[in-house]
């Protein structure tokens, strides 16, 4: 974009100024100095804004160009080409625990590498993996929804890792099927206790305060957790209540606003849906992209980051609709924050139409 600035060709200086300026070291009056300084400052600020805008667009160039070039159909084909599989030779503890009933799904494996090991409780195993981000080697713990048998293990993990944020992306029952055990109380000041003396108390709950209109519903709970031999632990529980299983919610900036609230956390953010790979993986990849934008670092194709994520949390992202959702949310954010040049608006509008059509009913 070229910006033209039109200025007057000359200024008239009164006669007395010509006389006074003849002396060595003479200066223009303060009013002229101030005007010149203001003009110089504005010019510098304009140049800085142009440079910043150019840097932003260069930073996201690969992601934007590849996303629009592939389009919705191309991204669906790309996702389907990245086959999900279980290499059980890399999941020895997961296989061993199948007989113990500590895995929610026998076809959703848990890799030995990056597996969370509980060291303060009676059981060391939990279906959970540490997952890194560009700024934190343990930004997340991705885990399955607790089973009745594993609720105490879940809370031992929370306390051990000193996690102060839990993201729950599912409901207890979805499509008439049990997807998560009741691992926290839903009534204030009525403790929920588990075997071994583990106790959880709900102190308060309130809707997430979105700064814009959205249909997304997230309930924020403050929980106090007690496990034997450890100090009382307080954490925040963010329950996303309307993200459908294997589907997608409305695509807006809700996940980015939610993650921004947690950006100062240094302890692992615990994320789960039912299996702990689909909706969970979507949130993780959005956060990965957001951190790259703030480094700054180039934002590449999402497939690059998905391949790396699956090396830590096996089979992350379950459906092409979730894969598309990540792209749509990021494009909306880039538009909102001026990373996108206005010239690409027609491409964004076309992509959005195709996205809505492809995800309708999911």
XYZ file of C-alpha atoms in Angstrom:
362
model
C 0.000 0.000 0.000
C 1.465 3.430 -0.968
C 0.716 6.425 1.243
C 1.004 9.892 -0.321
C 1.671 12.838 1.992
C 1.076 16.311 0.542
C 2.929 19.232 2.163
C 3.033 22.975 1.484
C 5.992 24.005 -0.682
C 7.365 26.775 1.598
C 6.688 28.772 4.741
C 6.844 32.581 5.124
C 9.305 33.758 7.797
C 8.844 37.277 9.202
C 11.627 39.854 8.623
C 12.708 39.952 12.258
C 13.483 36.242 12.115
C 15.815 36.765 9.165
C 17.690 39.302 11.227
C 17.900 37.183 14.373
C 18.926 34.062 12.481
C 22.043 35.737 11.146
C 23.777 35.345 14.508
C 25.836 32.220 15.210
C 23.852 29.516 16.952
C 20.515 31.215 16.349
C 17.450 28.993 16.797
C 13.914 29.016 15.461
C 11.283 30.035 17.988
C 9.817 27.246 20.194
C 6.577 27.110 18.184
C 8.426 26.212 14.973
C 10.714 23.791 16.805
C 7.695 22.059 18.308
C 5.953 21.765 14.930
C 9.056 20.309 13.318
C 9.536 17.820 16.157
C 5.891 16.765 15.972
C 6.117 16.238 12.219
C 9.320 14.222 12.614
C 7.781 12.105 15.355
C 4.667 11.400 13.291
C 6.783 10.483 10.293
C 8.815 8.110 12.450
C 5.669 6.563 13.929
C 4.146 6.098 10.464
C 7.317 4.405 9.258
C 7.335 2.182 12.345
C 3.703 1.174 11.782
C 4.376 0.365 8.142
C 7.414 -1.709 9.097
C 5.447 -3.520 11.810
C 2.604 -4.278 9.401
C 5.044 -5.561 6.787
C 6.785 -7.737 9.386
C 3.461 -9.207 10.528
C 2.460 -10.100 7.002
C 5.837 -11.648 6.289
C 5.558 -13.674 9.503
C 2.309 -15.360 8.448
C 3.004 -15.457 4.702
C 3.533 -19.230 4.471
C 0.483 -20.117 6.568
C -1.837 -17.728 4.739
C -0.665 -18.560 1.227
C -0.727 -22.324 1.801
C -4.134 -22.219 3.500
C -5.766 -20.263 0.690
C -3.969 -22.259 -2.005
C -5.150 -25.592 -0.590
C -8.585 -24.349 0.363
C -11.010 -26.374 2.435
C -10.970 -29.368 0.088
C -7.186 -29.423 -0.016
C -6.903 -29.256 3.775
C -9.360 -32.132 4.143
C -7.268 -34.204 1.741
C -4.110 -33.207 3.607
C -5.567 -34.282 6.942
C -6.755 -37.619 5.585
C -3.262 -38.288 4.239
C -1.825 -38.025 7.772
C -2.996 -41.436 8.918
C -3.592 -42.071 12.595
C -2.106 -45.260 13.998
C -1.059 -46.963 17.225
C 2.462 -48.336 17.519
C 1.975 -50.359 20.683
C 5.711 -51.074 20.911
C 5.989 -47.419 21.998
C 3.097 -47.746 24.468
C 4.171 -50.565 26.753
C 2.676 -49.139 29.939
C -0.593 -48.331 28.179
C -0.858 -51.953 27.025
C -0.072 -53.232 30.518
C -2.744 -50.994 32.063
C -5.527 -52.143 29.738
C -6.103 -55.114 32.020
C -6.273 -52.756 35.021
C -9.108 -50.721 33.513
C -7.249 -47.402 33.582
C -7.596 -46.607 29.880
C -10.854 -45.150 28.620
C -10.426 -46.422 25.054
C -8.289 -49.385 24.039
C -7.640 -47.875 20.609
C -6.424 -44.511 21.959
C -2.875 -45.238 23.016
C -0.614 -43.339 25.389
C 3.023 -43.007 24.336
C 5.722 -44.006 26.805
C 7.766 -40.931 25.950
C 6.474 -37.744 27.581
C 4.082 -39.823 29.717
C 3.176 -38.253 33.051
C 4.277 -40.433 35.969
C 2.552 -39.858 39.307
C 5.134 -39.912 42.092
C 3.070 -38.737 45.068
C 0.135 -41.159 44.856
C -0.468 -44.875 45.283
C -0.727 -45.421 41.486
C 1.958 -44.125 39.121
C 0.092 -44.593 35.820
C -2.278 -42.132 34.199
C -3.237 -41.801 30.534
C -1.577 -38.401 30.108
C 1.334 -36.847 28.225
C 3.342 -33.666 28.577
C 3.088 -31.550 25.432
C 5.451 -28.712 24.605
C 4.860 -25.335 23.004
C 7.360 -22.916 21.440
C 7.958 -21.227 24.810
C 7.463 -24.009 27.349
C 8.585 -27.670 27.221
C 5.651 -28.603 29.464
C 3.002 -26.108 28.441
C 0.235 -28.725 28.514
C -0.701 -32.064 29.957
C -3.096 -33.741 27.529
C -5.114 -36.459 29.203
C -8.227 -38.585 28.847
C -11.356 -37.740 30.811
C -11.180 -39.343 34.255
C -12.816 -42.729 34.791
C -14.495 -43.559 38.122
C -11.394 -45.579 38.950
C -8.902 -42.879 37.979
C -10.418 -39.756 39.584
C -7.977 -39.881 42.536
C -5.059 -40.342 40.117
C -6.166 -37.255 38.194
C -6.120 -35.109 41.321
C -2.765 -36.471 42.447
C -1.445 -35.385 39.048
C -2.930 -31.888 39.400
C -1.343 -31.415 42.816
C 2.005 -32.945 41.833
C 2.338 -30.698 38.775
C 1.083 -27.640 40.688
C -1.328 -27.022 37.827
C -3.632 -24.085 38.402
C -5.710 -24.419 35.219
C -7.792 -27.339 33.930
C -9.592 -27.137 30.589
C -12.518 -29.541 30.274
C -13.723 -29.677 26.673
C -16.442 -32.315 27.039
C -19.519 -33.026 29.137
C -20.189 -35.933 31.463
C -22.694 -37.374 28.970
C -22.660 -36.779 25.215
C -24.976 -38.372 22.664
C -26.406 -40.578 25.437
C -22.969 -42.025 26.226
C -20.862 -41.569 29.345
C -17.810 -39.521 28.368
C -16.378 -38.426 31.700
C -16.668 -39.371 35.357
C -17.872 -36.785 37.879
C -14.430 -35.861 39.164
C -15.430 -32.549 40.779
C -18.526 -31.367 42.683
C -21.118 -29.211 40.928
C -22.584 -27.735 44.130
C -20.662 -25.166 46.133
C -19.221 -26.118 49.527
C -20.328 -29.763 49.223
C -17.096 -31.805 49.220
C -16.664 -34.698 46.812
C -14.424 -37.416 48.240
C -12.645 -40.334 46.593
C -10.841 -43.450 47.779
C -7.666 -42.775 49.701
C -8.749 -39.486 51.229
C -8.763 -37.328 48.079
C -11.234 -34.462 48.456
C -12.404 -31.681 46.106
C -14.501 -28.653 47.092
C -16.192 -26.206 44.728
C -15.748 -22.692 46.127
C -17.487 -20.679 43.401
C -18.505 -20.778 39.747
C -19.332 -18.136 37.144
C -19.567 -17.755 33.360
C -16.375 -16.920 31.502
C -16.346 -13.135 30.866
C -15.967 -12.929 27.099
C -15.311 -9.345 25.891
C -17.510 -9.858 22.810
C -20.784 -11.504 21.831
C -20.444 -15.274 21.419
C -22.597 -18.366 21.699
C -19.740 -20.292 23.331
C -20.473 -21.254 26.942
C -17.590 -21.739 29.357
C -18.144 -22.093 33.090
C -15.275 -21.112 35.390
C -14.980 -22.930 38.702
C -12.632 -22.382 41.623
C -11.704 -25.716 43.208
C -9.817 -26.639 46.365
C -8.089 -30.018 46.251
C -6.745 -32.103 49.119
C -4.642 -35.236 48.674
C -2.880 -37.072 51.513
C 0.537 -35.754 52.435
C 0.312 -32.571 50.347
C -0.691 -28.949 51.054
C -4.135 -27.737 50.020
C -4.136 -26.852 46.323
C -6.383 -24.327 44.566
C -6.995 -24.428 40.825
C -9.293 -22.954 38.221
C -11.494 -25.242 36.148
C -12.688 -24.010 32.734
C -15.563 -26.115 31.428
C -16.326 -25.582 27.732
C -19.891 -26.867 27.697
C -20.920 -26.820 24.045
C -18.063 -28.279 22.008
C -19.572 -31.369 20.329
C -17.749 -34.693 20.397
C -15.761 -35.187 17.168
C -17.205 -31.885 15.951
C -16.530 -28.165 16.198
C -18.100 -25.205 18.018
C -18.800 -21.821 16.441
C -15.563 -20.538 14.936
C -14.769 -17.240 16.634
C -12.025 -15.902 18.907
C -13.310 -17.717 22.020
C -10.409 -20.224 22.259
C -7.848 -17.458 21.788
C -9.400 -15.290 24.508
C -9.559 -18.306 26.820
C -5.910 -19.200 26.209
C -4.833 -15.574 26.616
C -6.211 -15.668 30.151
C -3.861 -18.563 30.916
C -0.731 -17.284 29.171
C 1.083 -16.340 32.384
C 0.800 -19.867 33.792
C 4.166 -21.579 34.067
C 2.859 -24.897 35.415
C 1.321 -27.303 32.881
C -2.207 -26.491 31.743
C -4.200 -29.716 31.991
C -6.501 -30.261 29.008
C -8.945 -33.082 28.448
C -11.948 -33.981 26.368
C -13.095 -37.602 26.404
C -10.196 -39.347 24.683
C -7.864 -36.393 25.176
C -6.782 -36.113 21.546
C -9.445 -34.453 19.348
C -10.825 -31.315 20.950
C -7.785 -31.311 23.203
C -5.395 -31.336 20.255
C -7.282 -28.470 18.625
C -6.705 -26.208 21.623
C -3.037 -27.197 21.800
C -2.375 -26.360 18.143
C -4.115 -22.987 18.415
C -1.912 -22.131 21.398
C 1.169 -23.304 19.495
C 0.379 -20.891 16.667
C -0.347 -17.999 19.035
C 3.007 -18.394 20.768
C 4.824 -18.370 17.436
C 3.133 -15.091 16.530
C 4.341 -13.489 19.755
C 7.967 -14.646 19.568
C 8.025 -13.590 16.679
C 8.621 -16.582 14.453
C 7.224 -17.629 11.083
C 3.856 -19.375 11.146
C 4.109 -22.351 8.814
C 1.576 -24.932 7.681
C -0.422 -26.447 10.545
C 0.413 -29.934 9.275
C 4.022 -29.315 10.359
C 2.948 -28.750 13.955
C 0.406 -31.573 13.958
C 3.102 -34.076 13.020
C 5.198 -32.905 15.981
C 2.197 -32.924 18.335
C 1.418 -36.541 17.488
C 4.943 -37.497 18.553
C 3.983 -36.374 22.073
C 0.248 -37.085 22.224
C -0.551 -39.914 19.844
C -3.264 -39.461 17.195
C -4.068 -35.873 18.173
C -6.833 -34.265 16.069
C -9.453 -36.851 15.220
C -11.435 -35.306 12.379
C -10.989 -33.102 9.350
C -13.546 -30.711 10.848
C -11.309 -30.084 13.852
C -8.388 -29.538 11.477
C -10.406 -26.986 9.508
C -11.570 -25.296 12.723
C -7.978 -24.547 13.727
C -7.339 -22.841 10.394
C -10.571 -20.834 10.496
C -9.964 -19.548 14.030
C -6.407 -18.509 13.189
C -7.497 -16.728 10.014
C -10.124 -14.782 11.972
C -7.490 -13.788 14.517
C -5.050 -12.686 11.811
C -7.754 -10.538 10.245
C -8.696 -8.988 13.589
C -5.083 -8.134 14.427
C -4.194 -6.740 10.982
C -1.833 -9.539 9.998
C -3.798 -9.917 6.773
C -3.639 -7.415 3.941
C -7.044 -6.209 2.790
C -6.250 -7.597 -0.654
C -6.804 -11.148 0.653
C -10.305 -10.396 1.986
C -12.039 -12.114 -0.979
C -9.966 -15.254 -0.355
C -10.841 -15.209 3.349
C -14.534 -14.789 2.588
C -14.449 -17.679 0.114
C -12.590 -19.900 2.587
C -15.102 -19.047 5.323
C -18.053 -19.936 3.079
C -16.469 -23.281 2.234
C -15.632 -23.879 5.906
C -19.226 -23.274 6.994
C -20.496 -25.605 4.289
C -17.997 -28.361 5.173
C -18.650 -28.253 8.926
C -22.415 -27.758 8.848
C -24.022 -30.312 11.108
C -20.782 -31.116 12.928
